[in-house]
Amino acid sequence: MRELIAPNGVKVRLTYANPPMQSVESKQELSVSLQADGTPWTVGRAGLRYRDLLPGRHGGAFVASHIRILEGGPVPDYVHYHKARFQVIFCRKGWVRVAYEGQGDPFVLSPGDCVLQPTMIRHRVLESSAGAEVVEIGSPAEHITMADQNMVLPNGLYAPDHKFEGQRFVRFIAEKASWEIWKSPGFIAADTGIGEATNGLGGVRLVRPKRTSASAKRLHATEFCLFFILNGSLTVTTGSTPYALSADDSIVIPGNTSYSLDECSADLEMLEVTLPADFDLSI
């Protein structure tokens, strides 16, 4: 805090801003985003391009974005943090070099890698390959972003397992993934560990068919459920409406909505993000 005095004697007091995170009730709806539809890429923070995967925002409770970095090399970012209930960054293409508070030296996110960014953790994007892409899911949609001009990254301020407002930072490395049977037979999944790190708040998994004829009928109670198609193709049917999805397409399915996964290609791989992390599968 400091005080300035204008030439006319007016006192201007500068004080640290600390706005609280807003709580927004989720209003779920089915949302399908197809790359072929030509959804525009808009310019966001630090010149990044954003493709909106959830236009309705679940009433302001969630945001899902496909983000692209056009130019390779240093990224004009700064040390900052977010006040968010849940925030995940998944590397889709290329690579991104990042630094996080208390997490040691900067590291590179490669395709298939992801991080959980707990609220308040300071971080910075340092550089990237040309055309690098990430998928970001956050809650609430309009979360507070604040700069920290005093912190230098990297640093050893905290132990790597330090909890930020009850959540641990997670760095999932795809090359080290362990694949297990998914909740639906015929599929396998690699869990990122984010469910445990958030005390069950949200879960993130990679999903593949175990066999070429894999199909599943599903119904679950979730506040949020997104599938982003990384490779291959499949058909997701809700009610009597089929949605043919392929790479870079996504679908957000409301809780208590029955749906099926069919016509899965052999090379299918999906990113699954759910809140809560675990849920009861009814079919």
PDB file of C-alpha atoms in Angstrom:
ATOM      1  CA  MET A   1       0.000   0.000   0.000  1.00  0.00           C
ATOM      2  CA  ARG A   2       1.216   3.506  -0.776  1.00  0.00           C
ATOM      3  CA  GLU A   3      -0.211   7.001  -1.168  1.00  0.00           C
ATOM      4  CA  LEU A   4       0.249   9.542  -3.956  1.00  0.00           C
ATOM      5  CA  ILE A   5      -0.587  13.235  -3.806  1.00  0.00           C
ATOM      6  CA  ALA A   6      -1.770  14.971  -6.962  1.00  0.00           C
ATOM      7  CA  PRO A   7      -0.706  18.575  -7.780  1.00  0.00           C
ATOM      8  CA  ASN A   8      -4.101  19.811  -6.570  1.00  0.00           C
ATOM      9  CA  GLY A   9      -3.693  18.041  -3.229  1.00  0.00           C
ATOM     10  CA  VAL A  10      -5.940  15.064  -3.985  1.00  0.00           C
ATOM     11  CA  LYS A  11      -4.675  11.946  -2.235  1.00  0.00           C
ATOM     12  CA  VAL A  12      -4.662   8.695  -4.200  1.00  0.00           C
ATOM     13  CA  ARG A  13      -4.232   5.578  -2.100  1.00  0.00           C
ATOM     14  CA  LEU A  14      -2.999   2.440  -3.893  1.00  0.00           C
ATOM     15  CA  THR A  15      -3.851  -0.758  -2.096  1.00  0.00           C
ATOM     16  CA  TYR A  16      -3.450  -4.451  -2.828  1.00  0.00           C
ATOM     17  CA  ALA A  17      -6.443  -5.841  -4.714  1.00  0.00           C
ATOM     18  CA  ASN A  18      -7.743  -9.167  -3.464  1.00  0.00           C
ATOM     19  CA  PRO A  19     -11.157  -9.826  -5.065  1.00  0.00           C
ATOM     20  CA  PRO A  20     -12.775 -13.109  -3.986  1.00  0.00           C
ATOM     21  CA  MET A  21     -13.426 -16.003  -6.339  1.00  0.00           C
ATOM     22  CA  GLN A  22     -17.057 -16.093  -7.430  1.00  0.00           C
ATOM     23  CA  SER A  23     -19.228 -19.162  -6.960  1.00  0.00           C
ATOM     24  CA  VAL A  24     -21.535 -19.872  -9.921  1.00  0.00           C
ATOM     25  CA  GLU A  25     -24.311 -22.453 -10.061  1.00  0.00           C
ATOM     26  CA  SER A  26     -23.876 -24.829 -13.005  1.00  0.00           C
ATOM     27  CA  LYS A  27     -26.610 -24.847 -15.657  1.00  0.00           C
ATOM     28  CA  GLN A  28     -25.764 -27.887 -17.739  1.00  0.00           C
ATOM     29  CA  GLU A  29     -26.504 -28.309 -21.413  1.00  0.00           C
ATOM     30  CA  LEU A  30     -25.374 -30.521 -24.265  1.00  0.00           C
ATOM     31  CA  SER A  31     -22.619 -28.799 -26.260  1.00  0.00           C
ATOM     32  CA  VAL A  32     -20.952 -30.158 -29.402  1.00  0.00           C
ATOM     33  CA  SER A  33     -17.980 -28.393 -31.006  1.00  0.00           C
ATOM     34  CA  LEU A  34     -16.856 -29.556 -34.454  1.00  0.00           C
ATOM     35  CA  GLN A  35     -13.571 -28.366 -35.904  1.00  0.00           C
ATOM     36  CA  ALA A  36     -15.116 -28.486 -39.384  1.00  0.00           C
ATOM     37  CA  ASP A  37     -17.759 -25.929 -38.386  1.00  0.00           C
ATOM     38  CA  GLY A  38     -15.131 -23.209 -38.534  1.00  0.00           C
ATOM     39  CA  THR A  39     -15.531 -21.805 -35.018  1.00  0.00           C
ATOM     40  CA  PRO A  40     -13.484 -18.569 -35.041  1.00  0.00           C
ATOM     41  CA  TRP A  41     -10.224 -18.291 -33.120  1.00  0.00           C
ATOM     42  CA  THR A  42     -10.239 -15.117 -31.015  1.00  0.00           C
ATOM     43  CA  VAL A  43      -7.242 -13.279 -29.542  1.00  0.00           C
ATOM     44  CA  GLY A  44      -6.768 -13.641 -25.777  1.00  0.00           C
ATOM     45  CA  ARG A  45      -4.129 -13.018 -23.111  1.00  0.00           C
ATOM     46  CA  ALA A  46      -0.511 -12.731 -24.317  1.00  0.00           C
ATOM     47  CA  GLY A  47      -1.676 -12.924 -27.944  1.00  0.00           C
ATOM     48  CA  LEU A  48      -2.883 -16.539 -27.679  1.00  0.00           C
ATOM     49  CA  ARG A  49      -5.699 -17.716 -30.003  1.00  0.00           C
ATOM     50  CA  TYR A  50      -8.772 -19.253 -28.363  1.00  0.00           C
ATOM     51  CA  ARG A  51     -11.415 -21.584 -29.818  1.00  0.00           C
ATOM     52  CA  ASP A  52     -14.482 -21.814 -27.576  1.00  0.00           C
ATOM     53  CA  LEU A  53     -15.598 -25.391 -26.855  1.00  0.00           C
ATOM     54  CA  LEU A  54     -18.440 -24.442 -24.509  1.00  0.00           C
ATOM     55  CA  PRO A  55     -20.261 -21.285 -25.691  1.00  0.00           C
ATOM     56  CA  GLY A  56     -23.018 -21.611 -23.067  1.00  0.00           C
ATOM     57  CA  ARG A  57     -20.443 -21.796 -20.264  1.00  0.00           C
ATOM     58  CA  HIS A  58     -22.859 -23.961 -18.216  1.00  0.00           C
ATOM     59  CA  GLY A  59     -24.340 -20.675 -17.045  1.00  0.00           C
ATOM     60  CA  GLY A  60     -20.913 -19.272 -16.190  1.00  0.00           C
ATOM     61  CA  ALA A  61     -19.765 -22.267 -14.144  1.00  0.00           C
ATOM     62  CA  PHE A  62     -17.231 -23.649 -16.680  1.00  0.00           C
ATOM     63  CA  VAL A  63     -15.073 -22.658 -19.609  1.00  0.00           C
ATOM     64  CA  ALA A  64     -13.440 -25.044 -22.103  1.00  0.00           C
ATOM     65  CA  SER A  65     -10.995 -23.687 -24.673  1.00  0.00           C
ATOM     66  CA  HIS A  66      -8.793 -24.992 -27.458  1.00  0.00           C
ATOM     67  CA  ILE A  67      -5.792 -22.634 -27.429  1.00  0.00           C
ATOM     68  CA  ARG A  68      -3.165 -22.082 -30.111  1.00  0.00           C
ATOM     69  CA  ILE A  69       0.214 -20.306 -29.995  1.00  0.00           C
ATOM     70  CA  LEU A  70       0.978 -19.123 -33.528  1.00  0.00           C
ATOM     71  CA  GLU A  71       4.613 -18.072 -33.283  1.00  0.00           C
ATOM     72  CA  GLY A  72       7.397 -20.249 -31.868  1.00  0.00           C
ATOM     73  CA  GLY A  73       9.963 -18.953 -29.393  1.00  0.00           C
ATOM     74  CA  PRO A  74       9.522 -16.790 -26.282  1.00  0.00           C
ATOM     75  CA  VAL A  75       5.924 -16.147 -25.178  1.00  0.00           C
ATOM     76  CA  PRO A  76       5.122 -12.594 -23.948  1.00  0.00           C
ATOM     77  CA  ASP A  77       3.708 -13.884 -20.664  1.00  0.00           C
ATOM     78  CA  TYR A  78       4.343 -12.742 -17.087  1.00  0.00           C
ATOM     79  CA  VAL A  79       4.198 -14.320 -13.627  1.00  0.00           C
ATOM     80  CA  HIS A  80       0.532 -14.545 -12.718  1.00  0.00           C
ATOM     81  CA  TYR A  81      -2.024 -16.651 -10.908  1.00  0.00           C
ATOM     82  CA  HIS A  82      -5.712 -17.470 -11.112  1.00  0.00           C
ATOM     83  CA  LYS A  83      -8.459 -17.705  -8.563  1.00  0.00           C
ATOM     84  CA  ALA A  84     -10.213 -20.743  -9.929  1.00  0.00           C
ATOM     85  CA  ARG A  85     -12.023 -23.674  -8.405  1.00  0.00           C
ATOM     86  CA  PHE A  86     -10.595 -26.076 -10.997  1.00  0.00           C
ATOM     87  CA  GLN A  87      -8.158 -25.552 -13.861  1.00  0.00           C
ATOM     88  CA  VAL A  88      -6.449 -28.073 -16.137  1.00  0.00           C
ATOM     89  CA  ILE A  89      -4.082 -27.515 -19.074  1.00  0.00           C
ATOM     90  CA  PHE A  90      -3.593 -30.375 -21.574  1.00  0.00           C
ATOM     91  CA  CYS A  91      -0.924 -30.220 -24.298  1.00  0.00           C
ATOM     92  CA  ARG A  92      -2.537 -31.067 -27.640  1.00  0.00           C
ATOM     93  CA  LYS A  93       0.240 -30.377 -30.158  1.00  0.00           C
ATOM     94  CA  GLY A  94       3.818 -29.140 -30.193  1.00  0.00           C
ATOM     95  CA  TRP A  95       5.429 -28.223 -26.889  1.00  0.00           C
ATOM     96  CA  VAL A  96       5.213 -25.509 -24.262  1.00  0.00           C
ATOM     97  CA  ARG A  97       7.887 -24.633 -21.701  1.00  0.00           C
ATOM     98  CA  VAL A  98       6.435 -23.453 -18.389  1.00  0.00           C
ATOM     99  CA  ALA A  99       7.523 -22.567 -14.849  1.00  0.00           C
ATOM    100  CA  TYR A 100       5.489 -23.097 -11.674  1.00  0.00           C
ATOM    101  CA  GLU A 101       5.945 -21.823  -8.161  1.00  0.00           C
ATOM    102  CA  GLY A 102       7.687 -24.387  -5.956  1.00  0.00           C
ATOM    103  CA  GLN A 103       7.971 -26.993  -8.747  1.00  0.00           C
ATOM    104  CA  GLY A 104      11.685 -26.760  -9.511  1.00  0.00           C
ATOM    105  CA  ASP A 105      13.185 -25.888 -12.871  1.00  0.00           C
ATOM    106  CA  PRO A 106      10.996 -25.010 -15.868  1.00  0.00           C
ATOM    107  CA  PHE A 107       9.789 -28.038 -17.788  1.00  0.00           C
ATOM    108  CA  VAL A 108       8.282 -28.867 -21.159  1.00  0.00           C
ATOM    109  CA  LEU A 109       4.727 -30.044 -21.747  1.00  0.00           C
ATOM    110  CA  SER A 110       4.664 -32.427 -24.714  1.00  0.00           C
ATOM    111  CA  PRO A 111       1.602 -33.840 -26.530  1.00  0.00           C
ATOM    112  CA  GLY A 112      -0.501 -35.856 -24.089  1.00  0.00           C
ATOM    113  CA  ASP A 113       0.980 -34.199 -20.996  1.00  0.00           C
ATOM    114  CA  CYS A 114      -1.156 -32.103 -18.692  1.00  0.00           C
ATOM    115  CA  VAL A 115      -1.030 -30.115 -15.475  1.00  0.00           C
ATOM    116  CA  LEU A 116      -3.473 -29.300 -12.728  1.00  0.00           C
ATOM    117  CA  GLN A 117      -3.098 -25.635 -11.777  1.00  0.00           C
ATOM    118  CA  PRO A 118      -4.341 -25.203  -8.202  1.00  0.00           C
ATOM    119  CA  THR A 119      -5.817 -21.850  -7.356  1.00  0.00           C
ATOM    120  CA  MET A 120      -3.246 -19.182  -6.460  1.00  0.00           C
ATOM    121  CA  ILE A 121      -0.173 -21.049  -7.780  1.00  0.00           C
ATOM    122  CA  ARG A 122       2.113 -18.594  -9.577  1.00  0.00           C
ATOM    123  CA  HIS A 123       3.180 -19.650 -13.049  1.00  0.00           C
ATOM    124  CA  ARG A 124       4.416 -18.404 -16.393  1.00  0.00           C
ATOM    125  CA  VAL A 125       4.550 -19.644 -19.985  1.00  0.00           C
ATOM    126  CA  LEU A 126       8.140 -19.148 -21.162  1.00  0.00           C
ATOM    127  CA  GLU A 127       8.329 -20.385 -24.746  1.00  0.00           C
ATOM    128  CA  SER A 128       6.709 -22.750 -27.194  1.00  0.00           C
ATOM    129  CA  SER A 129       7.011 -24.395 -30.559  1.00  0.00           C
ATOM    130  CA  ALA A 130       5.285 -22.705 -33.497  1.00  0.00           C
ATOM    131  CA  GLY A 131       1.662 -23.795 -33.686  1.00  0.00           C
ATOM    132  CA  ALA A 132       1.605 -25.355 -30.219  1.00  0.00           C
ATOM    133  CA  GLU A 133      -1.901 -26.120 -28.952  1.00  0.00           C
ATOM    134  CA  VAL A 134      -3.396 -26.821 -25.521  1.00  0.00           C
ATOM    135  CA  VAL A 135      -6.866 -27.588 -24.192  1.00  0.00           C
ATOM    136  CA  GLU A 136      -7.867 -25.713 -21.045  1.00  0.00           C
ATOM    137  CA  ILE A 137     -10.826 -26.452 -18.770  1.00  0.00           C
ATOM    138  CA  GLY A 138     -11.606 -24.107 -15.903  1.00  0.00           C
ATOM    139  CA  SER A 139     -14.250 -23.285 -13.322  1.00  0.00           C
ATOM    140  CA  PRO A 140     -15.747 -20.758 -12.986  1.00  0.00           C
ATOM    141  CA  ALA A 141     -15.762 -19.454 -16.558  1.00  0.00           C
ATOM    142  CA  GLU A 142     -14.894 -15.895 -15.554  1.00  0.00           C
ATOM    143  CA  HIS A 143     -12.097 -16.517 -13.076  1.00  0.00           C
ATOM    144  CA  ILE A 144      -9.805 -13.845 -11.704  1.00  0.00           C
ATOM    145  CA  THR A 145      -6.279 -13.540 -13.151  1.00  0.00           C
ATOM    146  CA  MET A 146      -3.748 -11.416 -11.288  1.00  0.00           C
ATOM    147  CA  ALA A 147      -0.123 -10.525 -11.997  1.00  0.00           C
ATOM    148  CA  ASP A 148       2.613 -11.018  -9.406  1.00  0.00           C
ATOM    149  CA  GLN A 149       5.343  -8.527 -10.258  1.00  0.00           C
ATOM    150  CA  ASN A 150       7.492  -9.460  -7.251  1.00  0.00           C
ATOM    151  CA  MET A 151       7.875 -13.201  -7.704  1.00  0.00           C
ATOM    152  CA  VAL A 152      10.686 -14.689  -9.789  1.00  0.00           C
ATOM    153  CA  LEU A 153      10.276 -18.164 -11.293  1.00  0.00           C
ATOM    154  CA  PRO A 154      11.582 -20.779 -10.892  1.00  0.00           C
ATOM    155  CA  ASN A 155      11.874 -20.881  -7.114  1.00  0.00           C
ATOM    156  CA  GLY A 156      11.871 -23.362  -4.238  1.00  0.00           C
ATOM    157  CA  LEU A 157       9.404 -21.447  -2.113  1.00  0.00           C
ATOM    158  CA  TYR A 158       7.284 -24.551  -1.451  1.00  0.00           C
ATOM    159  CA  ALA A 159       7.793 -28.300  -1.449  1.00  0.00           C
ATOM    160  CA  PRO A 160       6.491 -29.946  -4.665  1.00  0.00           C
ATOM    161  CA  ASP A 161       3.601 -31.551  -2.725  1.00  0.00           C
ATOM    162  CA  HIS A 162       2.506 -28.262  -1.153  1.00  0.00           C
ATOM    163  CA  LYS A 163      -1.273 -27.805  -1.101  1.00  0.00           C
ATOM    164  CA  PHE A 164      -2.700 -24.616  -2.563  1.00  0.00           C
ATOM    165  CA  GLU A 165      -6.146 -24.124  -1.034  1.00  0.00           C
ATOM    166  CA  GLY A 166      -6.390 -27.896  -0.586  1.00  0.00           C
ATOM    167  CA  GLN A 167      -5.114 -28.944  -4.050  1.00  0.00           C
ATOM    168  CA  ARG A 168      -1.704 -30.254  -5.101  1.00  0.00           C
ATOM    169  CA  PHE A 169       0.019 -29.327  -8.334  1.00  0.00           C
ATOM    170  CA  VAL A 170       0.017 -32.256 -10.792  1.00  0.00           C
ATOM    171  CA  ARG A 171       2.261 -32.833 -13.794  1.00  0.00           C
ATOM    172  CA  PHE A 172       1.112 -35.821 -15.827  1.00  0.00           C
ATOM    173  CA  ILE A 173       3.607 -37.175 -18.379  1.00  0.00           C
ATOM    174  CA  ALA A 174       1.957 -39.199 -21.144  1.00  0.00           C
ATOM    175  CA  GLU A 175       5.033 -41.338 -21.822  1.00  0.00           C
ATOM    176  CA  LYS A 176       4.863 -42.665 -18.244  1.00  0.00           C
ATOM    177  CA  ALA A 177       1.115 -43.361 -18.285  1.00  0.00           C
ATOM    178  CA  SER A 178      -0.259 -46.573 -16.827  1.00  0.00           C
ATOM    179  CA  TRP A 179      -3.315 -47.933 -18.660  1.00  0.00           C
ATOM    180  CA  GLU A 180      -6.084 -49.718 -16.765  1.00  0.00           C
ATOM    181  CA  ILE A 181      -9.638 -50.923 -17.469  1.00  0.00           C
ATOM    182  CA  TRP A 182     -12.034 -47.967 -17.831  1.00  0.00           C
ATOM    183  CA  LYS A 183     -15.440 -47.841 -16.129  1.00  0.00           C
ATOM    184  CA  SER A 184     -17.059 -49.086 -19.362  1.00  0.00           C
ATOM    185  CA  PRO A 185     -15.950 -52.532 -20.613  1.00  0.00           C
ATOM    186  CA  GLY A 186     -14.034 -52.599 -23.870  1.00  0.00           C
ATOM    187  CA  PHE A 187     -12.025 -49.472 -23.101  1.00  0.00           C
ATOM    188  CA  ILE A 188      -8.851 -48.659 -21.204  1.00  0.00           C
ATOM    189  CA  ALA A 189      -7.879 -45.408 -19.510  1.00  0.00           C
ATOM    190  CA  ALA A 190      -4.808 -43.644 -18.149  1.00  0.00           C
ATOM    191  CA  ASP A 191      -5.621 -41.651 -15.034  1.00  0.00           C
ATOM    192  CA  THR A 192      -3.662 -38.436 -14.492  1.00  0.00           C
ATOM    193  CA  GLY A 193      -3.858 -38.470 -10.691  1.00  0.00           C
ATOM    194  CA  ILE A 194      -5.799 -35.203 -10.667  1.00  0.00           C
ATOM    195  CA  GLY A 195      -8.745 -36.787  -8.859  1.00  0.00           C
ATOM    196  CA  GLU A 196      -6.569 -37.636  -5.867  1.00  0.00           C
ATOM    197  CA  ALA A 197      -4.810 -34.237  -5.956  1.00  0.00           C
ATOM    198  CA  THR A 198      -8.166 -32.408  -5.827  1.00  0.00           C
ATOM    199  CA  ASN A 199      -9.687 -34.668  -3.163  1.00  0.00           C
ATOM    200  CA  GLY A 200     -12.180 -35.991  -5.702  1.00  0.00           C
ATOM    201  CA  LEU A 201     -13.297 -32.621  -7.070  1.00  0.00           C
ATOM    202  CA  GLY A 202     -12.340 -33.323 -10.697  1.00  0.00           C
ATOM    203  CA  GLY A 203     -10.801 -36.116 -12.724  1.00  0.00           C
ATOM    204  CA  VAL A 204      -8.858 -36.202 -16.001  1.00  0.00           C
ATOM    205  CA  ARG A 205      -8.190 -39.353 -18.032  1.00  0.00           C
ATOM    206  CA  LEU A 206      -7.042 -40.485 -21.456  1.00  0.00           C
ATOM    207  CA  VAL A 207      -9.361 -43.123 -22.944  1.00  0.00           C
ATOM    208  CA  ARG A 208      -8.778 -45.679 -25.725  1.00  0.00           C
ATOM    209  CA  PRO A 209     -10.777 -48.664 -27.029  1.00  0.00           C
ATOM    210  CA  LYS A 210      -9.373 -52.002 -25.958  1.00  0.00           C
ATOM    211  CA  ARG A 211     -10.705 -53.606 -29.117  1.00  0.00           C
ATOM    212  CA  THR A 212     -11.904 -52.295 -32.481  1.00  0.00           C
ATOM    213  CA  SER A 213     -15.540 -53.264 -31.839  1.00  0.00           C
ATOM    214  CA  ALA A 214     -15.682 -51.424 -28.508  1.00  0.00           C
ATOM    215  CA  SER A 215     -18.936 -49.665 -27.660  1.00  0.00           C
ATOM    216  CA  ALA A 216     -20.537 -48.507 -24.443  1.00  0.00           C
ATOM    217  CA  LYS A 217     -23.825 -47.232 -23.078  1.00  0.00           C
ATOM    218  CA  ARG A 218     -23.373 -44.753 -20.263  1.00  0.00           C
ATOM    219  CA  LEU A 219     -25.314 -42.661 -17.770  1.00  0.00           C
ATOM    220  CA  HIS A 220     -23.664 -40.873 -14.900  1.00  0.00           C
ATOM    221  CA  ALA A 221     -24.288 -38.141 -12.347  1.00  0.00           C
ATOM    222  CA  THR A 222     -21.755 -35.403 -13.040  1.00  0.00           C
ATOM    223  CA  GLU A 223     -21.632 -31.644 -12.801  1.00  0.00           C
ATOM    224  CA  PHE A 224     -19.397 -31.543 -15.864  1.00  0.00           C
ATOM    225  CA  CYS A 225     -18.314 -34.148 -18.436  1.00  0.00           C
ATOM    226  CA  LEU A 226     -16.232 -33.338 -21.531  1.00  0.00           C
ATOM    227  CA  PHE A 227     -14.744 -35.586 -24.187  1.00  0.00           C
ATOM    228  CA  PHE A 228     -12.168 -34.022 -26.518  1.00  0.00           C
ATOM    229  CA  ILE A 229     -11.157 -36.265 -29.424  1.00  0.00           C
ATOM    230  CA  LEU A 230      -7.377 -36.479 -29.802  1.00  0.00           C
ATOM    231  CA  ASN A 231      -7.103 -39.148 -32.488  1.00  0.00           C
ATOM    232  CA  GLY A 232      -9.417 -41.326 -34.543  1.00  0.00           C
ATOM    233  CA  SER A 233     -13.197 -41.083 -34.586  1.00  0.00           C
ATOM    234  CA  LEU A 234     -16.403 -42.334 -32.973  1.00  0.00           C
ATOM    235  CA  THR A 235     -20.133 -41.680 -32.828  1.00  0.00           C
ATOM    236  CA  VAL A 236     -21.694 -40.355 -29.631  1.00  0.00           C
ATOM    237  CA  THR A 237     -25.463 -40.779 -29.497  1.00  0.00           C
ATOM    238  CA  THR A 238     -27.699 -38.984 -26.995  1.00  0.00           C
ATOM    239  CA  GLY A 239     -31.372 -39.870 -27.183  1.00  0.00           C
ATOM    240  CA  SER A 240     -31.932 -40.512 -30.899  1.00  0.00           C
ATOM    241  CA  THR A 241     -29.315 -38.012 -32.122  1.00  0.00           C
ATOM    242  CA  PRO A 242     -25.908 -39.305 -33.299  1.00  0.00           C
ATOM    243  CA  TYR A 243     -22.870 -37.032 -33.367  1.00  0.00           C
ATOM    244  CA  ALA A 244     -19.946 -38.140 -35.538  1.00  0.00           C
ATOM    245  CA  LEU A 245     -16.789 -36.866 -33.888  1.00  0.00           C
ATOM    246  CA  SER A 246     -13.178 -36.886 -35.056  1.00  0.00           C
ATOM    247  CA  ALA A 247      -9.885 -35.256 -34.081  1.00  0.00           C
ATOM    248  CA  ASP A 248     -10.252 -31.815 -32.421  1.00  0.00           C
ATOM    249  CA  ASP A 249     -14.019 -32.238 -31.958  1.00  0.00           C
ATOM    250  CA  SER A 250     -15.525 -32.227 -28.477  1.00  0.00           C
ATOM    251  CA  ILE A 251     -18.780 -32.928 -26.692  1.00  0.00           C
ATOM    252  CA  VAL A 252     -19.954 -31.852 -23.241  1.00  0.00           C
ATOM    253  CA  ILE A 253     -22.681 -34.129 -21.861  1.00  0.00           C
ATOM    254  CA  PRO A 254     -24.991 -33.079 -19.006  1.00  0.00           C
ATOM    255  CA  GLY A 255     -25.288 -35.303 -15.968  1.00  0.00           C
ATOM    256  CA  ASN A 256     -28.063 -37.909 -15.915  1.00  0.00           C
ATOM    257  CA  THR A 257     -28.136 -37.963 -19.727  1.00  0.00           C
ATOM    258  CA  SER A 258     -27.915 -41.422 -21.275  1.00  0.00           C
ATOM    259  CA  TYR A 259     -25.548 -41.727 -24.217  1.00  0.00           C
ATOM    260  CA  SER A 260     -23.585 -44.332 -26.132  1.00  0.00           C
ATOM    261  CA  LEU A 261     -20.123 -44.535 -27.653  1.00  0.00           C
ATOM    262  CA  ASP A 262     -20.146 -46.463 -30.930  1.00  0.00           C
ATOM    263  CA  GLU A 263     -18.244 -46.950 -34.197  1.00  0.00           C
ATOM    264  CA  CYS A 264     -14.929 -46.336 -32.440  1.00  0.00           C
ATOM    265  CA  SER A 265     -11.932 -46.403 -34.759  1.00  0.00           C
ATOM    266  CA  ALA A 266      -8.946 -48.517 -33.753  1.00  0.00           C
ATOM    267  CA  ASP A 267      -6.803 -45.417 -33.245  1.00  0.00           C
ATOM    268  CA  LEU A 268      -9.373 -43.557 -31.129  1.00  0.00           C
ATOM    269  CA  GLU A 269      -8.012 -41.616 -28.159  1.00  0.00           C
ATOM    270  CA  MET A 270     -10.054 -39.157 -26.083  1.00  0.00           C
ATOM    271  CA  LEU A 271      -9.439 -36.717 -23.274  1.00  0.00           C
ATOM    272  CA  GLU A 272     -12.097 -37.104 -20.570  1.00  0.00           C
ATOM    273  CA  VAL A 273     -12.632 -34.424 -17.918  1.00  0.00           C
ATOM    274  CA  THR A 274     -15.290 -34.864 -15.234  1.00  0.00           C
ATOM    275  CA  LEU A 275     -16.410 -33.156 -12.061  1.00  0.00           C
ATOM    276  CA  PRO A 276     -16.540 -34.943  -9.711  1.00  0.00           C
ATOM    277  CA  ALA A 277     -13.538 -37.184 -10.337  1.00  0.00           C
ATOM    278  CA  ASP A 278     -15.483 -40.361  -9.620  1.00  0.00           C
ATOM    279  CA  PHE A 279     -19.140 -41.035 -10.319  1.00  0.00           C
ATOM    280  CA  ASP A 280     -21.697 -43.821 -10.392  1.00  0.00           C
ATOM    281  CA  LEU A 281     -22.068 -45.382 -13.835  1.00  0.00           C
ATOM    282  CA  SER A 282     -25.689 -46.505 -14.118  1.00  0.00           C
ATOM    283  CA  ILE A 283     -25.617 -48.463 -17.390  1.00  0.00           C
TER     284      ILE A 283
END
